[in-house]
XYZ file of C-alpha atoms in Angstrom:
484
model
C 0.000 0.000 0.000
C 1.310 3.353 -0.971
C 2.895 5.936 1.928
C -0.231 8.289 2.152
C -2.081 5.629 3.139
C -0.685 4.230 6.045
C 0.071 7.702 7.105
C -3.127 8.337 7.296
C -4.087 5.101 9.746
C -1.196 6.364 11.666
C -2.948 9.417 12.076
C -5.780 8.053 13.074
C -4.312 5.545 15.474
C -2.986 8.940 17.493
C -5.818 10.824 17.547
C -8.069 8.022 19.145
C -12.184 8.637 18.160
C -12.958 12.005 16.024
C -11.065 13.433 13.285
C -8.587 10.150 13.805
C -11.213 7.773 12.033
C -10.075 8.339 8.768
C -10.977 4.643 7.168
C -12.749 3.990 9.894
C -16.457 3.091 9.095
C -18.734 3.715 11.483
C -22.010 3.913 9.788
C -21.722 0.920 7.235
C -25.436 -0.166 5.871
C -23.988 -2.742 3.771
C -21.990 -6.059 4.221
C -17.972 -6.136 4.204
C -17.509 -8.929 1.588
C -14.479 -10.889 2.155
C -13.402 -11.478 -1.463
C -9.629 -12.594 -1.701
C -8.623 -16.201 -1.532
C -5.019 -15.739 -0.250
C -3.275 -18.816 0.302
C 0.297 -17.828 1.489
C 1.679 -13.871 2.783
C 3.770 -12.741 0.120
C 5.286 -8.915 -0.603
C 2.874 -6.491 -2.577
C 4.175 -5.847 -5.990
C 5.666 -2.485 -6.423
C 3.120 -0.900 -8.703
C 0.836 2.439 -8.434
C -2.048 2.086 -6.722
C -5.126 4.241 -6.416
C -5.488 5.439 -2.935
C -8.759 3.843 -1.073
C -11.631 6.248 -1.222
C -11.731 7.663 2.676
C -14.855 6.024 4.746
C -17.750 8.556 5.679
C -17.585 9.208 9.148
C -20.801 9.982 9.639
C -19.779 13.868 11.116
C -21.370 16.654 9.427
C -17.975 18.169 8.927
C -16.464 14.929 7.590
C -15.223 16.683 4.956
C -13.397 19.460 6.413
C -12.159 17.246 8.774
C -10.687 14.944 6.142
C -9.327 17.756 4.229
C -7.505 19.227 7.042
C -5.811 15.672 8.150
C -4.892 15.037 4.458
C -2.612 18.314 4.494
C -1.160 18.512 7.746
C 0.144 14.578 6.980
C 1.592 16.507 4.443
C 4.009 18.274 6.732
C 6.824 16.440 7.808
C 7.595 18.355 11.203
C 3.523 17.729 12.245
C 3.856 13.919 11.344
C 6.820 13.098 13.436
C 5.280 15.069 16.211
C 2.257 13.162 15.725
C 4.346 9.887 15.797
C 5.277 10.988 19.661
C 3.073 12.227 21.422
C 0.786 10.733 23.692
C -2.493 10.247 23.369
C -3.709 12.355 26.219
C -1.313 15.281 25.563
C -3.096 15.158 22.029
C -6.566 15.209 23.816
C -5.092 18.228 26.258
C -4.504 19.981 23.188
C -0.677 19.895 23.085
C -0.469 18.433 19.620
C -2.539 21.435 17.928
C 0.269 23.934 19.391
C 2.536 22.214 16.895
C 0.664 23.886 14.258
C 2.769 26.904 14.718
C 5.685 24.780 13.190
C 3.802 23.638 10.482
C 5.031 24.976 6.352
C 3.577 28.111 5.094
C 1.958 26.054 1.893
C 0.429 24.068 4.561
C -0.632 26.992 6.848
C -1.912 28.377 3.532
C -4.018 25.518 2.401
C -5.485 25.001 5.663
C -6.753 28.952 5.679
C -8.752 28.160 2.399
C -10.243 25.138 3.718
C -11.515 27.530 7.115
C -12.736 29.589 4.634
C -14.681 27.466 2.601
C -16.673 25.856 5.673
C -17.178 28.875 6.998
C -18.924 29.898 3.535
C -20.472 26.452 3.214
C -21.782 26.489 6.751
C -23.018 30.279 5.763
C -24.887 28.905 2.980
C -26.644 26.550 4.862
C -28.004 28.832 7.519
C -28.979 30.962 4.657
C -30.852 28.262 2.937
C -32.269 27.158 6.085
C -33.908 30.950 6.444
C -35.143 30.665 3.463
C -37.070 27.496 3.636
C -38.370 28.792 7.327
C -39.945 31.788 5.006
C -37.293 34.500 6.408
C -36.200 35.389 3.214
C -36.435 39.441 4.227
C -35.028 38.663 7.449
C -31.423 39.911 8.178
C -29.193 36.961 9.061
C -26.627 37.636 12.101
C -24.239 34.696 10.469
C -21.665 35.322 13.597
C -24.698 34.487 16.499
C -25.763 31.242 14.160
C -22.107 30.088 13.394
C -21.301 29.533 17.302
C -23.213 26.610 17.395
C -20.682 24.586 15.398
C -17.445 24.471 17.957
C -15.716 22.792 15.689
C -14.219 25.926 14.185
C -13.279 29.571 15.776
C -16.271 31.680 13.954
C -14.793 34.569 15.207
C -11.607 34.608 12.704
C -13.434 33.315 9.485
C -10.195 33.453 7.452
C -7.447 31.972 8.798
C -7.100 28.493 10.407
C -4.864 28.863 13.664
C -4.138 26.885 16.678
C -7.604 27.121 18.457
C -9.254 25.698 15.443
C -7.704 22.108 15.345
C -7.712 22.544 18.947
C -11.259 22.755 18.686
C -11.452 20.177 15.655
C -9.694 17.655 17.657
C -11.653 18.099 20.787
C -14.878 18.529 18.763
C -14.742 15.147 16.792
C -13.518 13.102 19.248
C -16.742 14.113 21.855
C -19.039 13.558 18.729
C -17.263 10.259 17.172
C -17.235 8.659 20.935
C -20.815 9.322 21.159
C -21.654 7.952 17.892
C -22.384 4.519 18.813
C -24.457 5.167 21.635
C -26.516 7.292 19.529
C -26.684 4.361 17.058
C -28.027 1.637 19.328
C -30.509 4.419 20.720
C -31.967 4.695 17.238
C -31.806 0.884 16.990
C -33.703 0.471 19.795
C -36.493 3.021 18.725
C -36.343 1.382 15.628
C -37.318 -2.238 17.186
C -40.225 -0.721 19.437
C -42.172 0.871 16.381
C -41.667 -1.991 14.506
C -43.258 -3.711 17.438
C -46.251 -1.057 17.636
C -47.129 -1.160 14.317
C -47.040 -4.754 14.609
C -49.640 -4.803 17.421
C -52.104 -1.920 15.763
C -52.043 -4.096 12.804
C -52.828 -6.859 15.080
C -56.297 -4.483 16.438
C -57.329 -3.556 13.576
C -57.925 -7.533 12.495
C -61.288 -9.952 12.950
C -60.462 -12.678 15.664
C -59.825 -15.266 12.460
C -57.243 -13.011 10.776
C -55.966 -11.827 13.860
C -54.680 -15.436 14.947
C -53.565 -16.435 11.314
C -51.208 -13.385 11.704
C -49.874 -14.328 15.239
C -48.918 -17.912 13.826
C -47.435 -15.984 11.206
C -45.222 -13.932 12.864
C -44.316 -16.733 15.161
C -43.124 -18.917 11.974
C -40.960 -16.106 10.523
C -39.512 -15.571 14.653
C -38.908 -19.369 14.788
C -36.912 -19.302 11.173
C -34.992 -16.720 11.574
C -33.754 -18.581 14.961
C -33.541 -21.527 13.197
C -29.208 -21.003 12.115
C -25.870 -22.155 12.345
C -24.413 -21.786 15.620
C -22.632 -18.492 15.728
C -19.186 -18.553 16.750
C -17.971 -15.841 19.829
C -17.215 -12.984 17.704
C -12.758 -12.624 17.966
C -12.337 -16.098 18.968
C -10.172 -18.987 18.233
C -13.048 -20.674 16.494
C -14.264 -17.689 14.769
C -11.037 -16.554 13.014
C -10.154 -20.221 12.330
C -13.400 -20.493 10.415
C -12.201 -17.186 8.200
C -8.582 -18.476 7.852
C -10.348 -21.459 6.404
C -13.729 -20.289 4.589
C -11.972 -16.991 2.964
C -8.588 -17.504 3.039
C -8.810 -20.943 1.708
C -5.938 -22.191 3.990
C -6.089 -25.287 6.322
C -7.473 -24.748 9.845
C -4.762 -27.351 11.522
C -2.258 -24.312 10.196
C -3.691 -21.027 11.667
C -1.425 -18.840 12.808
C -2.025 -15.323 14.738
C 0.675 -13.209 13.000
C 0.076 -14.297 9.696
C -3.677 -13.979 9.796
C -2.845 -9.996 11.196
C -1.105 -9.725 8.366
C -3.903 -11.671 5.687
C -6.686 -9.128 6.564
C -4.670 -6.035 7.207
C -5.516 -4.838 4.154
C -3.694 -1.554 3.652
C -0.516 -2.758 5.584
C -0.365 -0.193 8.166
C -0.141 -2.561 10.700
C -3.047 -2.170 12.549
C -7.143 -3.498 12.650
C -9.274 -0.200 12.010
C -13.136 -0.750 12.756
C -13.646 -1.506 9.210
C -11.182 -4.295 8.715
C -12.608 -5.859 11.744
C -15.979 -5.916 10.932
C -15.274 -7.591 7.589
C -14.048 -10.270 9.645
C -17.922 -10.738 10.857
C -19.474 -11.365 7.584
C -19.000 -14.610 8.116
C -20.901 -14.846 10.808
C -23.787 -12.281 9.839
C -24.303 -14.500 6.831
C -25.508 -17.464 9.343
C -28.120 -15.350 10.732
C -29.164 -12.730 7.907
C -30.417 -13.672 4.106
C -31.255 -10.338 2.462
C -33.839 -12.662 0.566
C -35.677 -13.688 3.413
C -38.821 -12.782 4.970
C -38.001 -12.988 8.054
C -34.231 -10.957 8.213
C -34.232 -8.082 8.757
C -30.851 -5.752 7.106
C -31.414 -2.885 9.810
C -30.762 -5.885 12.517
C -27.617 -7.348 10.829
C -25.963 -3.744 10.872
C -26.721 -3.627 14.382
C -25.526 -7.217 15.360
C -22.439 -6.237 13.185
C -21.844 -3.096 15.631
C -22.211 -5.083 18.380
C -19.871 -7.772 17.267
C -16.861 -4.922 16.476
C -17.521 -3.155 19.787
C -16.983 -6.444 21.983
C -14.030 -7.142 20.485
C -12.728 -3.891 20.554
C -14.006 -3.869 24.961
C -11.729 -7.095 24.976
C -8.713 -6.490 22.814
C -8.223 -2.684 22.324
C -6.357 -1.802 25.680
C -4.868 2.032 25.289
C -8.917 2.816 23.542
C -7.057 4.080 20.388
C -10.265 2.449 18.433
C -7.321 0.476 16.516
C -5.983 -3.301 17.354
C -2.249 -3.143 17.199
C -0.026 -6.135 16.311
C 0.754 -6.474 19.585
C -2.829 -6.106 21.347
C -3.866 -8.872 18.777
C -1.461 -11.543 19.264
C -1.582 -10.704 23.263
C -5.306 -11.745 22.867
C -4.805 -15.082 21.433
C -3.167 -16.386 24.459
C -5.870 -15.570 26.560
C -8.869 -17.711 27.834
C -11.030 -15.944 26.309
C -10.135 -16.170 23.001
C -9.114 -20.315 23.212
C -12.436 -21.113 25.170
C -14.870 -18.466 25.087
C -18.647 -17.949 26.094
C -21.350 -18.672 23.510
C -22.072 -15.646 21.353
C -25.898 -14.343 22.412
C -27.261 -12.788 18.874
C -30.233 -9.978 18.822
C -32.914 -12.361 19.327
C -31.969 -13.951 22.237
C -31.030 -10.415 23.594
C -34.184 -8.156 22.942
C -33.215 -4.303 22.248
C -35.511 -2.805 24.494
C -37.014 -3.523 27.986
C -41.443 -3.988 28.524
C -40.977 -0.807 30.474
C -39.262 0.909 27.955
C -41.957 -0.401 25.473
C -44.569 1.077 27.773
C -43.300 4.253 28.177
C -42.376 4.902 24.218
C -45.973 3.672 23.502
C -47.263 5.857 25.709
C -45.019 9.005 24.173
C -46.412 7.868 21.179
C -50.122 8.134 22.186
C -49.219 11.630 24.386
C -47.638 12.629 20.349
C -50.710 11.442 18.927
C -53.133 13.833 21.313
C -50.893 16.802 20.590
C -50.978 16.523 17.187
C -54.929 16.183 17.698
C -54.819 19.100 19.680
C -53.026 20.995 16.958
C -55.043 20.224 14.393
C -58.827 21.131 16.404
C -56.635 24.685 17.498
C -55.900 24.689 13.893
C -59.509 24.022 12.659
C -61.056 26.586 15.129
C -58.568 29.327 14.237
C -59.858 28.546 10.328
C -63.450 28.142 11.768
C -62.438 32.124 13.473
C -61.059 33.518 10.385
C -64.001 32.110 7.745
C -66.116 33.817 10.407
C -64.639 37.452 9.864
C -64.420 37.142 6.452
C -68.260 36.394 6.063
C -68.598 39.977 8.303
C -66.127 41.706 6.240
C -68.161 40.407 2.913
C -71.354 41.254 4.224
C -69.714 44.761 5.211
C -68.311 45.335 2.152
C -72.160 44.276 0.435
C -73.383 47.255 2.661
C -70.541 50.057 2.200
C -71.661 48.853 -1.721
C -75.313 49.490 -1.421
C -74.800 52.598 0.616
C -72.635 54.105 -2.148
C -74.950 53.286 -5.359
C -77.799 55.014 -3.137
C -75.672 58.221 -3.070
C -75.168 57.707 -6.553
C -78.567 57.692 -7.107
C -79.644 60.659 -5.132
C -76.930 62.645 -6.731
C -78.954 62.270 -10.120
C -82.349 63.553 -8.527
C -83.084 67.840 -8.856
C -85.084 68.192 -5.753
C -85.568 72.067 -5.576
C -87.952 74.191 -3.672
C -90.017 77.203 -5.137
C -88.386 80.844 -3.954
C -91.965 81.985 -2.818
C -95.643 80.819 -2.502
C -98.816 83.520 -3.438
C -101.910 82.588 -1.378
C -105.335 84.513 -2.650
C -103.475 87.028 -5.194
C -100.852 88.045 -2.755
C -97.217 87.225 -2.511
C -96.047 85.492 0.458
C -92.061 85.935 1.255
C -90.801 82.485 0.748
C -89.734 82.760 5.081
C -93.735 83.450 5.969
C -94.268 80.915 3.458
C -92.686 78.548 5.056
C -94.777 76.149 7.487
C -93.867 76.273 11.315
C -90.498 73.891 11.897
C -89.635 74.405 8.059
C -86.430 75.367 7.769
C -85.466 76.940 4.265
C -82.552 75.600 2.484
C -79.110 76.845 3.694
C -77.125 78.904 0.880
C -74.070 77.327 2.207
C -73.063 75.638 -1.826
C -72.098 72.129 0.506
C -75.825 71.893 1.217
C -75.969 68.728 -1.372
C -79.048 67.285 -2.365
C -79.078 64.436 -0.173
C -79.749 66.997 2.860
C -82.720 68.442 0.874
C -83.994 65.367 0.618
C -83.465 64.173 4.365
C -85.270 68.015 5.357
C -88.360 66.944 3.429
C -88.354 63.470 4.222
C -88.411 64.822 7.803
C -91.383 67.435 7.112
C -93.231 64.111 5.584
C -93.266 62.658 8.531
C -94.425 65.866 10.347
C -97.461 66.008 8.348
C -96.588 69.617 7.044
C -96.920 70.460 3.361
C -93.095 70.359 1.347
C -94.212 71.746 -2.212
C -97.214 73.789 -3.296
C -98.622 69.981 -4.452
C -98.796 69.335 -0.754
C -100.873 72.428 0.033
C -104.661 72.686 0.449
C -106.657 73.458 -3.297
C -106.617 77.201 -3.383
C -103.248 77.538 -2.201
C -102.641 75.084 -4.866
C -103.951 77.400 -7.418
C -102.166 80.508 -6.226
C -99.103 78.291 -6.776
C -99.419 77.428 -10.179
C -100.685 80.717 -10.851
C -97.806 82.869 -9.193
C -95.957 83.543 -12.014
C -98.815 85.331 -13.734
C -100.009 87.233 -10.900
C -98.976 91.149 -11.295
């Protein structure tokens, strides 16, 4: 294998959980196929080869934290440092003062790569406002970017000490809670499954109901029905690889040279990955991706399990990395020549009944929120229709009240200047009956107020135009004009 990569597992051997993982893979959804057939050690031939692509580690920064590793391994004076130091100086942060040391190219390179995750991690805040409908919102980038400690936000363009300080400290926290938060999400996992299991169950006639219980006690008593599964990192278990992939004879194992077999980039160490391609043998007893009855989700998880006990039992300084010497060391141990039988998922349920009962009952507390929700949400809509049909019918009346302006604005209702009762002329003031009010002069006095005076004298009983008055008055009227 070619220099930059066993650098790289070196690198990752020293820096024990976070950024250190570099072909480490800890969120595999797929079997590790053991394809070679070796059937001796021999030397690699010299030849190019093209470096292994580096494993997800399942951090939203992988990237940055990959690109950062890549170029300080770059740097001689950082990798022999690296090579020396302990592992808890490099958790105390003593390592990441040897950045000072580092080449300028390096130094360089490393400020782009700040500066790029600052922008990336800028975009996504900024896409994240956007979806959340905040698009006129200003965005104070500095308050969101504190949340991510993996970087200094406050110096966005240059990467210094207190950044892979920070990158160091930040991955390994997040990386050593990875698995827990993995068999968490298992476990939820299993206890839905179960729930839906049992709702299907109620919502089933008595007939149906049983036919699916035998069912589901079939495809339980199937799946059981396997090989015996040897303790995961034992004698047994390896011999059965040395003989099954390697195609060599069991009567010959050896230790050293089996290190050495399934090592596969030569750095002289087990990563997580090579050692849980040493459990597909194993997994394939159990799990059939064909079958009813197996479930892929579990084999993941019994896969997990399987690499975390052996790393408990043979991973003494917790580097997440089985040395030479931690493996061989093993071998001669009880454990390992007579060990306990291996206890898979379904003899070892996920979850407790009280744990079932209490995430059932979340479930149904979920449930009558969401209910809750949605008869707050119907009422609000129920409020709102409500208004509208006031403003509407408002709006029908503002309408109605405006066309009858209109129309009185189109009638001439005008009052003669003066009445003549028996041949005489009566000023248009004596004329006027008692509470009649003449028209003001005042040119705002519209025609609507005329109307409203007369309408009001109507109702009185008094006369409002010489129509109204008694017959000879009547007469006088008409006759006013012609009166001398």
């Amino acid at each position: 294998t070619c220099n930059v990569n066993v650098s790289c597992m070196c690198w990752s051997r020293a820096l024990l959980t976070g950024w250190v993982l570099l072909l480490v893979q800890l969120l595999c959804f797929e079997a590790v196929p053991i394809s070679m057939d070796k059937t001796k050690v021999q030397e690699p031939e010299k030849k190019i080869e093209e470096p292994p692509p580096s494993v997800d580690t399942g951090l939203h920064y992988d990237r940055y934290l990959r690109e950062v590793i890549d170029f300080l391994e770059k740097d001689q004076h950082f990798r022999e440092k690296l090579h020396n130091t302990d592992m808890e100086d490099i958790k105390q942060g003593k390592l990441a003062k040897e950045l000072d040391f580092v080449s300028h190219h390096v130094r360089t390179k490393l400020d782009e790569l700040k500066r790029q995750e600052v922008n990336r991690l800028r975009t996504l805040i900024k896409a994240k406002q956007d979806l959340e409908g905040g698009n006129d919102i200003a965005v104070d980038h500095q308050a969101l970017l504190k949340q991510f400690e993996y970087l200094n936000h406050m110096n966005p363009h240059t990467f210094e000490v207190d950044d892979l300080d920070r990158l160091i400290k930040s991955a390994t926290k997040d990386l050593e809670n990875f698995d827990k938060e993995r068999h968490e999400e298992f476990k939820k996992y299993e206890m839905m499954k179960e729930h839906d299991r049992r709702e299907h169950l109620k919502a089933l006639d008595d007939d149906e109901r049983k036919k699916e219980e035998e069912h589901y006690e079939d495809m339980r008593k199937k799946h059981a029905d396997h090989p015996k599964v040897n303790h995961p990192g034992s004698q047994n278990q390896l011999k059965e690889v040395w003989e099954e992939a390697d195609g060599l004879d069991p009567e010959d194992f050896d230790p050293k040279t089996f290190f050495n077999l399934h090592d596969t980039n030569g750095d002289g160490f087990f990563d997580e990955q090579e050692l849980e391609a040493l459990f597909t043998k194993e997994l394939e007893k159990i799990y059939d991706p064909t079958n009813e009855e197996d479930d892929m989700v579990e084999m993941e998880e019994e896969r997990l399990r399987m690499r975390e006990h052996v790393m408990n039992e043979v991973d003494s300084n917790k580097d997440r990395l089985v040395s030479m010497d931690e493996f061989l060391v093993a071998t001669k141990k009880k454990e390992f020549l007579e060990p306990d039988s291996w206890e898979t998922l379904e003899q070892n349920q996920a979850y407790t009944d009280e744990e079932m009962r209490e995430f059932e009952e979340h479930l149904v507390q979920q449930e009558q929120d969401l209910n809750q929700k949605a008869d707050d949400i119907q009422k609000q809509r129920d409020e709102l229709e409500r208004q509208q049909e006031q403003l509407n019918a408002q709006k029908i009346e503002l309408q109605q009240a405006v066309e009858h302006m209109e129309r009185l604005k189109t009638q001439k209702v005008e009052l003669p200047p003066e009445v003549h009762v028996e041949g005489n002329a009566i000023p248009e003031q004596e004329a006027q009956p008692q509470g009649h009010q003449p028209a003001p002069q005042d040119p705002q006095y519209t025609p609507e107020e005329h109307y409203e005076q007369h309408q009001d004298l109507a109702q009185q009983g008094l006369p409002q135009t010489h129509q109204d008055l008694p017959p000879g008055h009547q007469e006088a009227a008409q006759g006013q004009h012609h009166l001398p």
